[in-house]
Every structure is written in C-alpha cells, then in structure tokens.
Short mmCIF file of C-alpha atoms in Angstrom, two decimals:
data_model
loop_
_atom_site.label_atom_id
_atom_site.label_comp_id
_atom_site.label_asym_id
_atom_site.label_seq_id
_atom_site.Cartn_x
_atom_site.Cartn_y
_atom_site.Cartn_z
CA MET A 1057 40.90 -42.66 -66.74
CA LYS A 1058 43.66 -40.15 -67.43
CA LYS A 1059 42.12 -39.16 -70.73
CA THR A 1060 39.02 -39.09 -69.27
CA ILE A 1061 40.47 -36.58 -66.39
CA LEU A 1062 42.41 -34.49 -68.98
CA ILE A 1063 39.22 -33.53 -71.11
CA MET A 1064 36.90 -33.16 -68.46
CA MET A 1065 39.64 -30.72 -67.24
CA LEU A 1066 39.82 -29.27 -70.73
CA ALA A 1067 36.27 -28.77 -70.82
CA ALA A 1068 35.91 -26.98 -67.92
CA PHE A 1069 38.43 -24.13 -68.66
CA THR A 1070 37.70 -23.74 -72.53
CA ALA A 1071 33.70 -24.12 -72.08
CA PRO A 1072 31.91 -20.75 -72.48
CA ALA A 1073 30.92 -19.55 -68.96
CA TRP A 1074 28.04 -18.01 -70.26
CA ALA A 1075 28.87 -14.81 -67.44
CA GLN A 1076 26.95 -11.04 -68.35
CA THR A 1077 30.15 -9.63 -69.92
CA GLU A 1078 28.31 -8.27 -72.36
CA LYS A 1079 28.03 -4.06 -73.34
CA GLY A 1080 25.27 -2.80 -70.48
CA ASP A 1081 25.86 -5.52 -68.03
CA TRP A 1082 27.16 -4.74 -64.60
CA LEU A 1083 29.42 -6.67 -62.25
CA VAL A 1084 28.93 -5.81 -58.34
CA GLY A 1085 31.48 -7.50 -55.76
CA GLY A 1086 34.59 -6.69 -54.19
CA SER A 1087 38.24 -8.07 -52.60
CA PHE A 1088 39.71 -8.24 -49.64
CA ASN A 1089 43.49 -8.14 -48.79
CA LEU A 1090 45.08 -9.74 -45.29
CA ASN A 1091 49.38 -8.76 -44.75
CA THR A 1092 50.85 -10.16 -41.56
CA SER A 1093 54.38 -10.04 -41.07
CA ASP A 1094 56.01 -9.90 -37.45
CA ASN A 1095 54.47 -7.17 -35.17
CA ASN A 1096 52.72 -5.88 -38.66
CA THR A 1097 48.88 -6.31 -40.07
CA ARG A 1098 46.80 -4.96 -42.73
CA ILE A 1099 43.17 -5.70 -43.58
CA SER A 1100 41.85 -3.82 -46.34
CA LEU A 1101 38.19 -4.68 -47.92
CA THR A 1102 38.06 -3.35 -51.31
CA PRO A 1103 33.53 -3.03 -52.93
CA ASN A 1104 33.56 -2.34 -56.72
CA ALA A 1105 30.58 -1.55 -59.51
CA ALA A 1106 31.19 -1.53 -62.65
CA ALA A 1107 29.31 -1.13 -66.20
CA PHE A 1108 30.41 -2.90 -69.25
CA ILE A 1109 30.57 -0.29 -71.71
CA ILE A 1110 31.82 -2.65 -74.40
CA LYS A 1111 32.12 -6.73 -74.32
CA ASN A 1112 34.72 -7.76 -71.30
CA LEU A 1113 35.79 -3.95 -70.48
CA ALA A 1114 34.19 -2.78 -67.64
CA VAL A 1115 34.54 0.56 -65.72
CA GLY A 1116 33.16 1.52 -62.42
CA ALA A 1117 33.91 3.24 -59.14
CA ASN A 1118 35.31 0.95 -55.88
CA VAL A 1119 35.87 2.19 -52.49
CA THR A 1120 38.99 1.24 -50.29
CA LEU A 1121 38.53 0.81 -46.60
CA SER A 1122 41.61 -0.63 -44.84
CA TYR A 1123 43.22 -1.10 -41.11
CA THR A 1124 47.35 -0.62 -40.41
CA LYS A 1125 48.91 -1.61 -37.14
CA GLU A 1126 52.69 -1.56 -37.41
CA GLY A 1127 53.81 -1.67 -33.61
CA LEU A 1128 52.37 1.57 -31.54
CA ILE A 1129 50.92 3.08 -35.12
CA LYS A 1130 47.77 2.21 -36.21
CA THR A 1131 45.98 3.64 -39.05
CA THR A 1132 42.44 3.80 -40.93
CA ALA A 1133 41.78 4.78 -44.17
CA PHE A 1134 39.01 5.55 -46.56
CA GLY A 1135 39.47 6.20 -50.48
CA LEU A 1136 37.12 6.49 -53.57
CA GLY A 1137 37.76 6.33 -57.09
CA PRO A 1138 37.80 4.86 -60.53
CA TYR A 1139 38.30 1.08 -61.63
CA VAL A 1140 38.61 -0.65 -64.61
CA ARG A 1141 38.95 -4.40 -65.16
CA TYR A 1142 39.13 -6.04 -68.81
CA TYR A 1143 38.54 -10.34 -69.84
CA PHE A 1144 39.94 -11.78 -72.20
CA THR A 1145 38.05 -14.99 -72.73
CA SER A 1146 34.95 -16.55 -72.65
CA ALA A 1147 35.81 -19.38 -70.93
CA ASN A 1148 35.19 -20.61 -67.69
CA VAL A 1149 38.67 -19.26 -66.39
CA ARG A 1150 39.68 -15.75 -67.86
CA PRO A 1151 42.14 -14.14 -67.46
CA ILE A 1152 41.80 -10.33 -66.68
CA VAL A 1153 44.01 -7.01 -66.03
CA GLN A 1154 42.38 -4.48 -63.43
CA GLY A 1155 43.70 -1.43 -62.55
CA ASN A 1156 42.10 1.79 -59.83
CA PHE A 1157 43.08 4.90 -58.96
CA ASN A 1158 41.87 6.04 -55.66
CA PHE A 1159 41.61 9.58 -53.70
CA ILE A 1160 42.29 8.45 -49.84
CA SER A 1161 42.60 10.39 -46.76
CA SER A 1162 43.80 8.13 -43.76
CA LYS A 1163 43.88 8.67 -39.54
CA THR A 1164 47.45 7.84 -37.65
CA LYS A 1165 47.58 7.05 -34.26
CA VAL A 1166 50.86 6.60 -32.54
CA ASN A 1167 50.27 6.26 -28.48
CA ASN A 1168 47.80 9.56 -27.65
CA THR A 1169 48.70 11.46 -30.44
CA SER A 1170 46.93 11.41 -34.04
CA SER A 1171 47.07 13.30 -37.19
CA THR A 1172 45.31 12.75 -40.34
CA ASN A 1173 46.79 12.63 -43.94
CA ASN A 1174 45.42 12.92 -47.97
CA GLY A 1175 47.07 11.28 -50.70
CA THR A 1176 45.92 8.95 -54.05
CA ASN A 1177 46.71 5.23 -54.35
CA TYR A 1178 47.09 3.04 -57.29
CA PHE A 1179 46.49 -0.75 -58.44
CA LEU A 1180 47.48 -2.41 -61.82
CA GLY A 1181 47.36 -6.14 -61.72
CA GLY A 1182 46.35 -9.17 -63.50
CA GLY A 1183 45.06 -12.27 -62.74
CA ALA A 1184 41.91 -14.57 -63.08
CA ALA A 1185 38.46 -14.86 -62.98
CA ILE A 1186 36.53 -18.06 -62.22
CA PHE A 1187 33.59 -18.75 -62.85
CA LEU A 1188 31.80 -20.27 -60.39
CA SER A 1189 28.70 -20.01 -62.61
CA SER A 1190 27.19 -17.70 -65.11
CA HIS A 1191 26.49 -15.02 -62.45
CA VAL A 1192 29.36 -15.53 -59.62
CA SER A 1193 33.56 -15.62 -60.36
CA LEU A 1194 36.00 -15.77 -58.02
CA ASP A 1195 38.83 -13.67 -58.67
CA ALA A 1196 42.66 -13.51 -57.75
CA VAL A 1197 45.05 -10.69 -58.85
CA LEU A 1198 48.56 -9.85 -58.22
CA GLY A 1199 49.31 -6.61 -59.36
CA TYR A 1200 51.79 -3.29 -57.84
CA ASP A 1201 49.99 -1.24 -55.58
CA HIS A 1202 51.35 2.15 -54.59
CA THR A 1203 50.38 4.67 -51.80
CA LYS A 1204 51.40 8.17 -51.80
CA TYR A 1205 50.50 10.94 -49.51
CA ASN A 1206 50.82 14.79 -49.21
CA SER A 1207 53.01 15.05 -46.58
CA LEU A 1208 54.85 11.53 -46.53
CA PRO A 1209 57.02 9.26 -48.75
CA GLY A 1210 55.31 7.57 -50.91
CA GLY A 1211 56.13 3.62 -51.09
CA GLY A 1212 54.40 0.35 -53.14
CA GLY A 1213 55.07 -3.15 -53.70
CA PHE A 1214 52.97 -6.47 -54.79
CA ALA A 1215 50.00 -7.46 -53.21
CA MET A 1216 47.76 -10.20 -54.24
CA ASN A 1217 43.93 -9.76 -53.87
CA VAL A 1218 41.07 -12.06 -53.60
CA GLY A 1219 37.64 -11.65 -54.14
CA PHE A 1220 33.99 -12.27 -55.82
CA GLN A 1221 32.01 -10.72 -58.32
CA VAL A 1222 28.53 -10.94 -59.21
CA TYR A 1223 27.57 -10.34 -62.53
CA LEU A 1224 23.80 -8.99 -62.94
CA HIS A 1225 22.67 -9.24 -67.39
CA LYS A 1226 21.22 -5.77 -68.17
CA ARG A 1227 17.46 -6.85 -68.07
CA GLN A 1228 18.22 -7.18 -64.34
CA VAL A 1229 19.40 -4.40 -63.95
CA GLU A 1230 16.78 -2.46 -65.20
CA ARG A 1231 14.49 -4.49 -63.08
CA LEU A 1232 15.86 -3.80 -60.00
CA ARG A 1233 15.30 -0.08 -61.33
CA GLY A 1234 12.19 -0.50 -61.57
CA ARG A 1235 11.87 -0.08 -65.73
#
C-alpha cells in the first residue's frame, strides 16, 4: 500500500501537465494577499496578464489594488507595471520565479485629513505553480515586497501571495481576437 501511494505521488509531481507555456501562449490570473496583526490590516488584489515570449517565460503587466488600515490611518493604492514569470519544469508542480515593478499612487486618510503620494513598488519571489488541470494552476509565491513613496521613507518585507492562473493556448487567443 505504501509503495502504491508513493508511486502515485511521484507520478503526480513529475508527470507533464501539458499546460500552455509555449511561445505565443498566454496566462491570465492574479493573486490575493491578506495581512493582519493587532490593529493593522492590509488587503491587496493583483490581477495580471502575460504572453509567453519563449517556452516557460511569460512577460506582461499587472495591476495592484490595495487597502491598508493601521490604527486611524487608512490608505488605498493603485499600481500598474511590468510582470515577468519563469517556469523551471513541465511537471504538475512547477517551481517558478516571478517579479514585478509597479508605479503606484496612493491616498491616505487620517481623521479628516487626506494626502496623495506617488511612488514605486517591486516584488521578487519564488514558489510553485500547482497545475489543477492543463489550463489552471494554483500558485503560492514567497518573496520580498518593497514600496517607496516620493515623499516618505521606503520599506519592505517578506510577503506570501496565493493566486490562480488560467493558461490559454495560442489558438484560443487568436479565436478570442476573432482571427
């Protein structure tokens, strides 16, 4: 029985997933992040879209939407920028590295006073894409996230992002475009 379970696990982790990571294919998805501690809350949603420019390397863009509450301070932010992701294998569980750089704008409210700031944010991390089917993966990525606003000191730390990606074959993308 133990041998059967071991063989099944090895097959699941090493068998090709036949996902669409070839040149010309696309991925569309995003991640969700929630951090809470004491009187602090941070929620962010990061949708993304990217094209595979070579096998296993996707380049595209992402959007960041976030809300932070630290005591009486509430901040909403919007960011947009380039996104890159690389897949190391063709197995059902694929190690990945990804990074993004965003130009961000935020609005902070303290009581009845508000201010607007612009700045940059970057994330660089690694993790795994777990293919649930040939077109969908569940992703977990741990990395370093850093934000710097023009008028404020910068700061960063480790972040864990969990999300889904949908993979579209080149033919599916052409069909969506009406070709």
